[in-house]
PDB file of C-alpha atoms and ligand atoms in Angstrom:
ATOM      1  CA  MET G   1      89.055  79.144 116.455  1.00 43.00           C
ATOM      2  CA  ALA G   2      89.497  80.007 112.667  1.00 46.00           C
ATOM      3  CA  LYS G   3      86.215  80.656 111.229  1.00 50.00           C
ATOM      4  CA  GLU G   4      85.081  79.419 107.580  1.00 58.00           C
ATOM      5  CA  THR G   5      84.469  82.859 106.066  1.00 67.00           C
ATOM      6  CA  LYS G   6      87.458  85.518 106.396  1.00 86.00           C
ATOM      7  CA  ARG G   7      86.280  88.892 107.816  1.00 96.00           C
ATOM      8  CA  ILE G   8      89.121  90.939 107.465  1.00 98.00           C
ATOM      9  CA  LEU G   9      90.129  94.530 108.580  1.00 98.00           C
ATOM     10  CA  VAL G  10      92.773  96.575 106.516  1.00 98.00           C
ATOM     11  CA  ILE G  11      93.950  99.287 109.069  1.00 98.00           C
ATOM     12  CA  GLY G  12      95.753 102.140 106.960  1.00 96.00           C
ATOM     13  CA  ALA G  13      93.531 101.361 103.879  1.00 97.00           C
ATOM     14  CA  VAL G  14      94.343 104.699 102.522  1.00 96.00           C
ATOM     15  CA  GLY G  15      98.069 104.438 102.703  1.00 95.00           C
ATOM     16  CA  GLN G  16     100.444 103.411 100.100  1.00 95.00           C
ATOM     17  CA  ILE G  17     100.235  99.500 100.552  1.00 97.00           C
ATOM     18  CA  GLY G  18      96.531  99.479 101.880  1.00 97.00           C
ATOM     19  CA  SER G  19      95.058 101.439  98.660  1.00 96.00           C
ATOM     20  CA  GLU G  20      96.276  98.633  96.560  1.00 97.00           C
ATOM     21  CA  LEU G  21      96.159  95.509  99.062  1.00 98.00           C
ATOM     22  CA  THR G  22      92.341  96.531  99.771  1.00 98.00           C
ATOM     23  CA  PRO G  23      90.917  96.050  96.438  1.00 98.00           C
ATOM     24  CA  ALA G  24      93.134  92.791  95.785  1.00 98.00           C
ATOM     25  CA  LEU G  25      91.494  91.406  99.030  1.00 98.00           C
ATOM     26  CA  ARG G  26      88.275  92.226  98.061  1.00 98.00           C
ATOM     27  CA  GLU G  27      88.533  90.847  94.738  1.00 97.00           C
ATOM     28  CA  LYS G  28      89.502  87.543  96.436  1.00 97.00           C
ATOM     29  CA  TYR G  29      87.511  87.286  99.604  1.00 97.00           C
ATOM     30  CA  GLY G  30      84.200  89.341  98.457  1.00 97.00           C
ATOM     31  CA  ARG G  31      83.578  93.103  99.049  1.00 96.00           C
ATOM     32  CA  ASP G  32      81.732  92.792 102.131  1.00 97.00           C
ATOM     33  CA  ASN G  33      84.143  90.918 103.628  1.00 97.00           C
ATOM     34  CA  VAL G  34      87.015  93.244 103.665  1.00 98.00           C
ATOM     35  CA  ILE G  35      86.542  96.362 105.884  1.00 98.00           C
ATOM     36  CA  ALA G  36      88.719  99.466 105.048  1.00 98.00           C
ATOM     37  CA  LEU G  37      89.930 101.488 108.118  1.00 98.00           C
ATOM     38  CA  GLY G  38      91.224 105.030 107.767  1.00 96.00           C
ATOM     39  CA  ARG G  39      92.349 107.529 110.368  1.00 94.00           C
ATOM     40  CA  LYS G  40      91.337 110.628 108.678  1.00 88.00           C
ATOM     41  CA  SER G  41      92.046 110.968 105.034  1.00 85.00           C
ATOM     42  CA  ALA G  42      89.179 110.779 102.797  1.00 88.00           C
ATOM     43  CA  PRO G  43      89.423 107.589 100.934  1.00 92.00           C
ATOM     44  CA  PRO G  44      89.682 107.640  97.259  1.00 92.00           C
ATOM     45  CA  LYS G  45      86.523 106.480  95.291  1.00 92.00           C
ATOM     46  CA  GLU G  46      87.796 103.127  94.691  1.00 91.00           C
ATOM     47  CA  LEU G  47      88.075 102.504  98.272  1.00 94.00           C
ATOM     48  CA  ALA G  48      84.974 103.918  99.400  1.00 93.00           C
ATOM     49  CA  GLU G  49      82.442 102.532  96.878  1.00 95.00           C
ATOM     50  CA  GLY G  50      84.443  99.208  96.742  1.00 96.00           C
ATOM     51  CA  GLY G  51      83.206  97.995  99.968  1.00 97.00           C
ATOM     52  CA  PRO G  52      82.661  99.003 103.744  1.00 97.00           C
ATOM     53  CA  PHE G  53      84.903 101.796 105.123  1.00 97.00           C
ATOM     54  CA  GLU G  54      85.226 103.221 108.567  1.00 97.00           C
ATOM     55  CA  PHE G  55      87.418 105.946 110.379  1.00 97.00           C
ATOM     56  CA  ALA G  56      89.079 105.218 113.580  1.00 96.00           C
ATOM     57  CA  ASP G  57      92.455 105.609 115.329  1.00 95.00           C
ATOM     58  CA  ALA G  58      94.065 102.434 115.791  1.00 95.00           C
ATOM     59  CA  ALA G  59      96.033 104.097 118.840  1.00 95.00           C
ATOM     60  CA  ASP G  60      92.385 104.337 120.236  1.00 96.00           C
ATOM     61  CA  LYS G  61      91.796 100.575 121.595  1.00 97.00           C
ATOM     62  CA  GLU G  62      88.213 101.059 122.131  1.00 98.00           C
ATOM     63  CA  ALA G  63      87.604 102.767 118.948  1.00 97.00           C
ATOM     64  CA  LEU G  64      89.125  99.593 117.428  1.00 98.00           C
ATOM     65  CA  ARG G  65      87.282  97.078 119.454  1.00 98.00           C
ATOM     66  CA  THR G  66      83.872  98.695 118.091  1.00 98.00           C
ATOM     67  CA  ILE G  67      84.924  98.018 114.721  1.00 98.00           C
ATOM     68  CA  ILE G  68      86.325  94.625 115.279  1.00 98.00           C
ATOM     69  CA  LYS G  69      83.168  93.614 117.173  1.00 97.00           C
ATOM     70  CA  LYS G  70      80.673  95.376 114.614  1.00 97.00           C
ATOM     71  CA  TYR G  71      82.277  93.416 111.878  1.00 97.00           C
ATOM     72  CA  ASP G  72      83.316  90.160 113.750  1.00 97.00           C
ATOM     73  CA  ILE G  73      86.649  90.568 112.316  1.00 98.00           C
ATOM     74  CA  ASP G  74      89.036  87.386 112.440  1.00 96.00           C
ATOM     75  CA  THR G  75      92.026  88.699 110.281  1.00 98.00           C
ATOM     76  CA  VAL G  76      93.805  92.201 110.365  1.00 98.00           C
ATOM     77  CA  TYR G  77      96.344  93.708 107.768  1.00 98.00           C
ATOM     78  CA  HIS G  78      97.749  96.432 110.228  1.00 98.00           C
ATOM     79  CA  LEU G  79      99.426  98.748 107.764  1.00 97.00           C
ATOM     80  CA  ALA G  80      99.169 102.074 109.523  1.00 95.00           C
ATOM     81  CA  SER G  81     102.620 103.643 110.149  1.00 94.00           C
ATOM     82  CA  LEU G  82     104.596 106.688 109.995  1.00 93.00           C
ATOM     83  CA  LEU G  83     107.567 106.265 107.552  1.00 94.00           C
ATOM     84  CA  SER G  84     111.518 106.734 108.322  1.00 94.00           C
ATOM     85  CA  ALA G  85     111.788 110.545 107.323  1.00 94.00           C
ATOM     86  CA  THR G  86     108.530 111.617 108.760  1.00 95.00           C
ATOM     87  CA  GLY G  87     109.337 109.578 112.059  1.00 96.00           C
ATOM     88  CA  GLU G  88     112.627 111.549 112.267  1.00 96.00           C
ATOM     89  CA  LYS G  89     110.731 114.936 112.419  1.00 96.00           C
ATOM     90  CA  ASP G  90     108.419 113.480 115.038  1.00 97.00           C
ATOM     91  CA  PRO G  91     109.644 110.499 116.916  1.00 97.00           C
ATOM     92  CA  ASP G  92     107.074 110.569 119.542  1.00 96.00           C
ATOM     93  CA  ALA G  93     104.272 110.364 116.996  1.00 95.00           C
ATOM     94  CA  ALA G  94     106.238 107.443 115.167  1.00 96.00           C
ATOM     95  CA  TRP G  95     106.211 105.621 118.433  1.00 96.00           C
ATOM     96  CA  ASN G  96     102.520 106.180 118.962  1.00 93.00           C
ATOM     97  CA  ILE G  97     101.286 105.465 115.483  1.00 92.00           C
ATOM     98  CA  ASN G  98     103.555 102.346 114.980  1.00 95.00           C
ATOM     99  CA  MET G  99     103.655 100.766 118.353  1.00 97.00           C
ATOM    100  CA  VAL G 100     100.542 101.555 120.400  1.00 97.00           C
ATOM    101  CA  SER G 101      98.401 100.568 117.589  1.00 97.00           C
ATOM    102  CA  LEU G 102     100.382  97.314 116.882  1.00 98.00           C
ATOM    103  CA  LYS G 103     100.100  96.241 120.723  1.00 98.00           C
ATOM    104  CA  ASN G 104      96.283  97.332 120.510  1.00 98.00           C
ATOM    105  CA  VAL G 105      95.740  94.963 117.447  1.00 98.00           C
ATOM    106  CA  LEU G 106      97.707  92.036 119.126  1.00 98.00           C
ATOM    107  CA  ASP G 107      95.799  92.612 122.372  1.00 98.00           C
ATOM    108  CA  LEU G 108      92.342  92.539 120.605  1.00 98.00           C
ATOM    109  CA  ALA G 109      93.606  89.676 118.464  1.00 98.00           C
ATOM    110  CA  ARG G 110      93.965  87.568 121.640  1.00 97.00           C
ATOM    111  CA  GLU G 111      90.663  88.692 123.385  1.00 98.00           C
ATOM    112  CA  TYR G 112      88.645  88.052 120.054  1.00 97.00           C
ATOM    113  CA  GLU G 113      90.516  84.773 119.063  1.00 96.00           C
ATOM    114  CA  MET G 114      91.246  86.125 115.640  1.00 97.00           C
ATOM    115  CA  ALA G 115      92.806  83.919 113.169  1.00 92.00           C
ATOM    116  CA  ARG G 116      95.515  85.661 111.607  1.00 97.00           C
ATOM    117  CA  ILE G 117      97.303  89.110 112.046  1.00 98.00           C
ATOM    118  CA  PHE G 118      99.601  90.588 109.174  1.00 98.00           C
ATOM    119  CA  TRP G 119     102.072  93.787 110.000  1.00 98.00           C
ATOM    120  CA  PRO G 120     104.780  94.990 107.968  1.00 98.00           C
ATOM    121  CA  SER G 121     108.446  95.319 109.119  1.00 98.00           C
ATOM    122  CA  SER G 122     110.850  97.076 106.874  1.00 98.00           C
ATOM    123  CA  ILE G 123     114.679  97.268 105.736  1.00 98.00           C
ATOM    124  CA  ALA G 124     114.766 100.120 108.200  1.00 98.00           C
ATOM    125  CA  ALA G 125     114.876  97.461 111.045  1.00 98.00           C
ATOM    126  CA  PHE G 126     118.536  97.023 109.914  1.00 98.00           C
ATOM    127  CA  GLY G 127     121.096  99.541 110.885  1.00 98.00           C
ATOM    128  CA  PRO G 128     124.855 100.856 110.381  1.00 98.00           C
ATOM    129  CA  SER G 129     126.187  97.672 112.149  1.00 98.00           C
ATOM    130  CA  THR G 130     124.105  95.272 109.787  1.00 98.00           C
ATOM    131  CA  PRO G 131     126.048  93.459 106.840  1.00 98.00           C
ATOM    132  CA  ARG G 132     124.972  95.711 104.036  1.00 98.00           C
ATOM    133  CA  GLY G 133     125.365  93.366 100.948  1.00 98.00           C
ATOM    134  CA  ASN G 134     122.907  90.293 100.356  1.00 98.00           C
ATOM    135  CA  THR G 135     121.912  90.876 104.143  1.00 98.00           C
ATOM    136  CA  PRO G 136     120.909  87.776 105.871  1.00 98.00           C
ATOM    137  CA  GLN G 137     117.796  86.858 107.415  1.00 98.00           C
ATOM    138  CA  LYS G 138     119.081  86.688 110.897  1.00 98.00           C
ATOM    139  CA  THR G 139     121.569  89.514 111.530  1.00 98.00           C
ATOM    140  CA  ILE G 140     122.381  92.371 113.545  1.00 98.00           C
ATOM    141  CA  LEU G 141     119.314  94.712 114.418  1.00 98.00           C
ATOM    142  CA  GLU G 142     120.629  98.296 115.575  1.00 98.00           C
ATOM    143  CA  PRO G 143     118.456 100.840 113.474  1.00 98.00           C
ATOM    144  CA  SER G 144     119.401 104.477 114.022  1.00 97.00           C
ATOM    145  CA  THR G 145     115.990 105.798 113.035  1.00 97.00           C
ATOM    146  CA  MET G 146     112.783 105.976 115.356  1.00 98.00           C
ATOM    147  CA  TYR G 147     111.072 104.031 112.442  1.00 97.00           C
ATOM    148  CA  GLY G 148     113.385 101.391 112.559  1.00 98.00           C
ATOM    149  CA  VAL G 149     113.086 101.141 116.456  1.00 98.00           C
ATOM    150  CA  THR G 150     109.482 100.642 116.206  1.00 98.00           C
ATOM    151  CA  LYS G 151     110.157  98.096 113.422  1.00 98.00           C
ATOM    152  CA  VAL G 152     112.548  95.998 115.708  1.00 98.00           C
ATOM    153  CA  ALA G 153     110.229  96.198 118.438  1.00 98.00           C
ATOM    154  CA  GLY G 154     107.290  95.130 116.573  1.00 98.00           C
ATOM    155  CA  GLU G 155     109.077  92.172 115.235  1.00 98.00           C
ATOM    156  CA  LEU G 156     109.771  91.311 118.727  1.00 98.00           C
ATOM    157  CA  LEU G 157     106.239  91.624 119.763  1.00 98.00           C
ATOM    158  CA  MET G 158     104.743  89.577 116.812  1.00 98.00           C
ATOM    159  CA  ASN G 159     107.031  86.676 117.706  1.00 98.00           C
ATOM    160  CA  TYR G 160     106.064  87.152 121.525  1.00 98.00           C
ATOM    161  CA  TYR G 161     102.430  87.072 120.845  1.00 98.00           C
ATOM    162  CA  ASN G 162     102.772  83.970 118.383  1.00 98.00           C
ATOM    163  CA  LYS G 163     104.826  82.086 121.098  1.00 98.00           C
ATOM    164  CA  LYS G 164     103.187  83.036 124.250  1.00 98.00           C
ATOM    165  CA  PHE G 165      99.425  83.115 123.166  1.00 97.00           C
ATOM    166  CA  GLY G 166      99.486  81.047 120.071  1.00 97.00           C
ATOM    167  CA  ILE G 167      98.293  84.057 117.682  1.00 97.00           C
ATOM    168  CA  ASP G 168      99.180  83.444 114.107  1.00 97.00           C
ATOM    169  CA  THR G 169     101.322  86.526 113.387  1.00 98.00           C
ATOM    170  CA  ARG G 170     103.122  86.933 109.949  1.00 98.00           C
ATOM    171  CA  SER G 171     105.214  89.718 108.963  1.00 98.00           C
ATOM    172  CA  ILE G 172     107.443  90.860 105.984  1.00 98.00           C
ATOM    173  CA  ARG G 173     110.477  93.156 105.920  1.00 98.00           C
ATOM    174  CA  TYR G 174     109.414  95.606 102.905  1.00 98.00           C
ATOM    175  CA  PRO G 175     112.016  97.121 100.983  1.00 98.00           C
ATOM    176  CA  GLY G 176     111.388 100.657  99.401  1.00 98.00           C
ATOM    177  CA  LEU G 177     107.986 100.147  97.759  1.00 98.00           C
ATOM    178  CA  ILE G 178     107.334 101.979  94.287  1.00 98.00           C
ATOM    179  CA  SER G 179     103.764 102.707  93.239  1.00 97.00           C
ATOM    180  CA  TRP G 180     101.412 105.173  91.455  1.00 96.00           C
ATOM    181  CA  LYS G 181      98.096 105.075  93.151  1.00 94.00           C
ATOM    182  CA  THR G 182      99.344 107.225  96.123  1.00 93.00           C
ATOM    183  CA  PRO G 183     101.747 110.129  96.065  1.00 92.00           C
ATOM    184  CA  PRO G 184     105.014 109.586  97.822  1.00 90.00           C
ATOM    185  CA  GLY G 185     104.531 109.344 101.782  1.00 85.00           C
ATOM    186  CA  GLY G 186     107.528 110.291 103.741  1.00 90.00           C
ATOM    187  CA  GLY G 187     109.831 107.563 103.430  1.00 95.00           C
ATOM    188  CA  THR G 188     113.750 107.486 102.467  1.00 97.00           C
ATOM    189  CA  THR G 189     112.976 105.337  99.474  1.00 97.00           C
ATOM    190  CA  ASP G 190     110.179 107.279  98.283  1.00 96.00           C
ATOM    191  CA  TYR G 191     112.835 109.309  95.978  1.00 98.00           C
ATOM    192  CA  ALA G 192     112.202 106.269  93.626  1.00 98.00           C
ATOM    193  CA  VAL G 193     108.359 107.281  93.586  1.00 98.00           C
ATOM    194  CA  ALA G 194     108.865 111.179  93.520  1.00 98.00           C
ATOM    195  CA  ILE G 195     111.078 110.895  90.382  1.00 98.00           C
ATOM    196  CA  PHE G 196     108.456 109.403  88.298  1.00 98.00           C
ATOM    197  CA  TYR G 197     106.007 112.136  89.240  1.00 97.00           C
ATOM    198  CA  GLU G 198     108.413 114.924  88.495  1.00 98.00           C
ATOM    199  CA  ALA G 199     109.716 113.170  85.424  1.00 98.00           C
ATOM    200  CA  ILE G 200     106.107 113.335  84.054  1.00 97.00           C
ATOM    201  CA  LYS G 201     105.157 116.701  85.341  1.00 97.00           C
ATOM    202  CA  GLN G 202     108.608 118.795  85.046  1.00 97.00           C
ATOM    203  CA  LYS G 203     110.804 116.613  82.991  1.00 98.00           C
ATOM    204  CA  LYS G 204     113.263 116.990  85.629  1.00 98.00           C
ATOM    205  CA  TYR G 205     114.015 116.010  89.296  1.00 98.00           C
ATOM    206  CA  THR G 206     116.420 116.913  92.309  1.00 98.00           C
ATOM    207  CA  CYS G 207     117.000 113.702  94.258  1.00 98.00           C
ATOM    208  CA  PHE G 208     117.354 113.726  98.120  1.00 98.00           C
ATOM    209  CA  LEU G 209     119.962 110.896  97.740  1.00 98.00           C
ATOM    210  CA  LYS G 210     123.360 110.966  96.108  1.00 98.00           C
ATOM    211  CA  GLU G 211     124.452 108.759  93.074  1.00 98.00           C
ATOM    212  CA  GLY G 212     125.796 105.393  94.134  1.00 98.00           C
ATOM    213  CA  THR G 213     122.957 104.947  96.859  1.00 98.00           C
ATOM    214  CA  TYR G 214     121.894 101.384  96.369  1.00 98.00           C
ATOM    215  CA  LEU G 215     118.678 100.353  98.209  1.00 98.00           C
ATOM    216  CA  PRO G 216     116.504  97.278  98.055  1.00 98.00           C
ATOM    217  CA  MET G 217     113.213  98.084  96.177  1.00 98.00           C
ATOM    218  CA  MET G 218     110.051  96.417  94.922  1.00 98.00           C
ATOM    219  CA  TYR G 219     107.140  97.280  92.515  1.00 98.00           C
ATOM    220  CA  MET G 220     103.821  97.278  94.263  1.00 98.00           C
ATOM    221  CA  PRO G 221     102.123  94.354  92.315  1.00 98.00           C
ATOM    222  CA  ASP G 222     104.972  92.037  93.757  1.00 98.00           C
ATOM    223  CA  ALA G 223     104.403  93.342  97.198  1.00 98.00           C
ATOM    224  CA  ILE G 224     100.769  92.956  97.030  1.00 98.00           C
ATOM    225  CA  LYS G 225     101.212  89.371  95.618  1.00 98.00           C
ATOM    226  CA  GLY G 226     103.835  88.274  98.143  1.00 98.00           C
ATOM    227  CA  THR G 227     101.906  89.658 101.040  1.00 98.00           C
ATOM    228  CA  MET G 228      98.671  87.621 100.055  1.00 98.00           C
ATOM    229  CA  GLN G 229     100.691  84.624  99.333  1.00 98.00           C
ATOM    230  CA  LEU G 230     102.365  84.790 102.846  1.00 98.00           C
ATOM    231  CA  MET G 231      98.960  85.116 104.545  1.00 97.00           C
ATOM    232  CA  GLU G 232      97.547  82.150 102.594  1.00 96.00           C
ATOM    233  CA  ALA G 233     100.370  79.831 103.465  1.00 97.00           C
ATOM    234  CA  PRO G 234      99.621  76.880 105.834  1.00 96.00           C
ATOM    235  CA  SER G 235     100.860  77.703 109.397  1.00 95.00           C
ATOM    236  CA  GLU G 236     103.469  75.103 109.445  1.00 96.00           C
ATOM    237  CA  LYS G 237     105.103  76.799 106.646  1.00 96.00           C
ATOM    238  CA  ILE G 238     105.683  79.899 108.522  1.00 97.00           C
ATOM    239  CA  LYS G 239     108.846  79.160 110.471  1.00 96.00           C
ATOM    240  CA  ASN G 240     109.879  82.641 111.222  1.00 98.00           C
ATOM    241  CA  ARG G 241     107.354  84.731 113.544  1.00 98.00           C
ATOM    242  CA  PHE G 242     109.591  87.736 113.524  1.00 98.00           C
ATOM    243  CA  SER G 243     109.759  88.861 110.085  1.00 98.00           C
ATOM    244  CA  TYR G 244     110.818  87.703 106.503  1.00 98.00           C
ATOM    245  CA  ASN G 245     113.338  89.183 104.427  1.00 98.00           C
ATOM    246  CA  PHE G 246     111.602  90.080 101.315  1.00 98.00           C
ATOM    247  CA  ALA G 247     113.487  91.341  97.983  1.00 98.00           C
ATOM    248  CA  ALA G 248     112.939  92.026  94.565  1.00 98.00           C
ATOM    249  CA  ILE G 249     115.248  94.456  92.782  1.00 98.00           C
ATOM    250  CA  SER G 250     118.290  96.807  93.998  1.00 98.00           C
ATOM    251  CA  PHE G 251     119.426  99.949  92.366  1.00 98.00           C
ATOM    252  CA  ALA G 252     120.700 103.480  92.909  1.00 98.00           C
ATOM    253  CA  PRO G 253     119.154 106.876  91.907  1.00 98.00           C
ATOM    254  CA  GLU G 254     121.012 107.375  88.652  1.00 98.00           C
ATOM    255  CA  HIS G 255     119.891 103.751  87.553  1.00 98.00           C
ATOM    256  CA  VAL G 256     116.146 104.781  87.690  1.00 98.00           C
ATOM    257  CA  ALA G 257     116.865 108.094  86.202  1.00 98.00           C
ATOM    258  CA  ALA G 258     118.584 106.365  83.154  1.00 98.00           C
ATOM    259  CA  GLU G 259     115.537 103.925  82.873  1.00 98.00           C
ATOM    260  CA  ILE G 260     113.064 106.996  82.752  1.00 98.00           C
ATOM    261  CA  LYS G 261     115.493 108.680  80.312  1.00 98.00           C
ATOM    262  CA  LYS G 262     114.769 105.739  77.869  1.00 98.00           C
ATOM    263  CA  HIS G 263     111.050 106.943  77.823  1.00 98.00           C
ATOM    264  CA  ILE G 264     111.342 110.616  78.241  1.00 98.00           C
ATOM    265  CA  PRO G 265     114.653 111.707  76.363  1.00 98.00           C
ATOM    266  CA  GLU G 266     114.777 115.282  77.851  1.00 98.00           C
ATOM    267  CA  PHE G 267     114.493 114.196  81.503  1.00 98.00           C
ATOM    268  CA  THR G 268     117.302 115.346  83.706  1.00 98.00           C
ATOM    269  CA  CYS G 269     118.251 114.522  87.324  1.00 98.00           C
ATOM    270  CA  ASP G 270     120.612 116.183  89.670  1.00 98.00           C
ATOM    271  CA  TYR G 271     121.496 115.551  93.084  1.00 98.00           C
ATOM    272  CA  ALA G 272     121.065 117.308  96.399  1.00 98.00           C
ATOM    273  CA  PRO G 273     121.616 114.898  99.431  1.00 98.00           C
ATOM    274  CA  ASP G 274     119.655 116.045 102.717  1.00 97.00           C
ATOM    275  CA  PHE G 275     119.113 114.472 106.053  1.00 96.00           C
ATOM    276  CA  ARG G 276     117.721 111.352 104.377  1.00 97.00           C
ATOM    277  CA  GLN G 277     121.332 110.387 102.917  1.00 98.00           C
ATOM    278  CA  SER G 278     122.283 109.123 106.407  1.00 97.00           C
ATOM    279  CA  ILE G 279     119.267 107.047 106.698  1.00 97.00           C
ATOM    280  CA  ALA G 280     119.701 105.467 103.486  1.00 98.00           C
ATOM    281  CA  ASP G 281     123.609 104.929 104.296  1.00 98.00           C
ATOM    282  CA  SER G 282     122.413 102.953 107.423  1.00 98.00           C
ATOM    283  CA  TRP G 283     120.066 100.442 105.479  1.00 98.00           C
ATOM    284  CA  PRO G 284     121.398  97.451 103.202  1.00 98.00           C
ATOM    285  CA  LYS G 285     121.993  97.726  99.494  1.00 98.00           C
ATOM    286  CA  SER G 286     120.602  94.370  99.019  1.00 98.00           C
ATOM    287  CA  ILE G 287     118.836  91.819 100.839  1.00 98.00           C
ATOM    288  CA  ASN G 288     118.955  87.878 100.967  1.00 98.00           C
ATOM    289  CA  ASP G 289     115.344  86.618 101.048  1.00 98.00           C
ATOM    290  CA  SER G 290     116.100  82.965 100.432  1.00 98.00           C
ATOM    291  CA  CYS G 291     113.901  81.883 103.780  1.00 98.00           C
ATOM    292  CA  ALA G 292     110.879  83.507 102.010  1.00 98.00           C
ATOM    293  CA  ARG G 293     111.482  81.956  98.742  1.00 98.00           C
ATOM    294  CA  GLU G 294     111.992  78.451 100.271  1.00 98.00           C
ATOM    295  CA  GLU G 295     109.532  78.388 103.162  1.00 98.00           C
ATOM    296  CA  TRP G 296     106.373  79.794 101.342  1.00 97.00           C
ATOM    297  CA  GLY G 297     107.405  80.136  97.609  1.00 97.00           C
ATOM    298  CA  TRP G 298     108.069  83.956  97.334  1.00 98.00           C
ATOM    299  CA  LYS G 299     109.137  84.975  93.762  1.00 98.00           C
ATOM    300  CA  HIS G 300     109.131  88.515  92.416  1.00 98.00           C
ATOM    301  CA  GLU G 301     108.168  89.381  88.767  1.00 98.00           C
ATOM    302  CA  TYR G 302     109.167  92.912  88.089  1.00 98.00           C
ATOM    303  CA  ASP G 303     112.721  94.069  87.275  1.00 98.00           C
ATOM    304  CA  LEU G 304     113.844  97.765  87.069  1.00 98.00           C
ATOM    305  CA  GLU G 305     112.873  97.890  83.391  1.00 98.00           C
ATOM    306  CA  LYS G 306     109.522  96.328  83.628  1.00 98.00           C
ATOM    307  CA  MET G 307     108.658  98.464  86.581  1.00 98.00           C
ATOM    308  CA  ALA G 308     109.863 101.838  85.227  1.00 98.00           C
ATOM    309  CA  ALA G 309     107.671 101.048  82.028  1.00 98.00           C
ATOM    310  CA  ASP G 310     104.629 100.386  83.948  1.00 98.00           C
ATOM    311  CA  MET G 311     105.072 103.240  86.323  1.00 98.00           C
ATOM    312  CA  LEU G 312     105.333 105.680  83.500  1.00 98.00           C
ATOM    313  CA  GLU G 313     102.217 104.313  81.734  1.00 98.00           C
ATOM    314  CA  ASN G 314     100.038 104.276  84.575  1.00 97.00           C
ATOM    315  CA  LEU G 315     101.144 107.562  86.087  1.00 97.00           C
ATOM    316  CA  GLY G 316     101.247 109.181  82.530  1.00 96.00           C
ATOM    317  CA  ARG G 317      97.391 108.186  82.604  1.00 96.00           C
ATOM    318  CA  VAL G 318      96.696 109.477  85.914  1.00 94.00           C
ATOM    319  CA  LEU G 319      98.423 112.698  85.758  1.00 93.00           C
ATOM    320  CA  LYS G 320      97.004 113.824  82.364  1.00 88.00           C
TER     321      LYS G 320
HETATM  322  N1  LIG L 401     109.893 102.885 102.522  1.00 67.90           N
HETATM  323  C1  LIG L 401     110.172 102.934 103.674  1.00 67.90           C
HETATM  324  C2  LIG L 401     110.970 104.402 104.016  1.00 67.90           C
HETATM  325  O1  LIG L 401     111.640 104.496 103.217  1.00 67.90           O
HETATM  326  C3  LIG L 401     111.159 101.919 104.205  1.00 67.90           C
HETATM  327  O2  LIG L 401     110.413 100.770 104.907  1.00 67.90           O
HETATM  328  O3  LIG L 401     110.858 104.947 105.254  1.00 67.90           O
END
C-alpha cells in the first residue's frame, strides 16, 4: 500500500546519475526523506551534508534490508552499476553488481510492499543485430557486452516482478549521459565527458572512438528531469514495464570537438580507437523514443550547442 510521504532510497548515490538525482529528489521531497546509499566512495560534501547518507553493498541483501527497515523506505532508485567498458574487463563483477543487487531490491520491494522502483536500462541492451537508426521501442535485444546482458536480464526481471507481484517498476534506457559533477566512469560513451575535462586541462584530447561514430547522448539535467517525470507519472500511463527508449541528441566525436573549438579555439582532437570502438559499433546511432514522449510526456531541452556551453562553463569553474 502506497504511503502518503515518500521515503526514498537512492542506491549508487555517489555515481554519475546519483550525485545529481539525489539533490534533486531532496529538493522536491525533503532532505530527510531521501536516503543516499554509497558502497565505498566517500560522498562529496553536497551529498553528505544534504541529508542522510549510509554505506552498504546492494549485493548484500541483509545489509540492504537493514537500511530499508531503518528508514521505512517505500521508493527505490537503484542506480548502482558497472558500465560497459569496465564490465568487459571484469564480467563476473558486472553480473554481481548489476544483477544480484537488482534481484535483492525487487525481492525486498515485495517483502516490504514498496510503492515504486526505478532501475535504469541503457542503449547497451541493444546489439549488432538491432536496427541502428531511429531504433524502435520494441526490437531485437542481443547485446554483445556483459553490461548489455545485465540490462536485458534486468528489463525482463522488472517486467516480471510487475506482472507477477504487482510491483510498480519503472525504467528508462539511458543514452550516453554527459555531466560535470563526477569524472568519467568507465562507459563507452564517456569519451563525451572526458573530452571536456581534457579540453579545459590540456587543450587537446585523444578520443578512443573514431570519427563518424554516432551515438545517442543526453545532458544530465534532461536525464534527471525525465527520470523524475517517469516516476511521478500516474501508474496507468506506464504501459511499458520493461524499459522505455529515451533520447535527446545524437552526434559523433568530431561534432562535440567542433563545438568545443568554438569556445576554446586552440583545442585539438585526434583519434586512437581501442576495444571500446566495437562496443560503440554494436549500439544504435539514434533512438526512437516516441512511446516515452506520448505516454508520459517526455521532452528534452538541451541540444549539442547548449549542452557544450553549459559543460564548459561549469567544468571551467570546478577545475580552476
Ligand atoms: N554510458 C553507458 C556506457 O557507455 C551506456 O549506458 O557504458
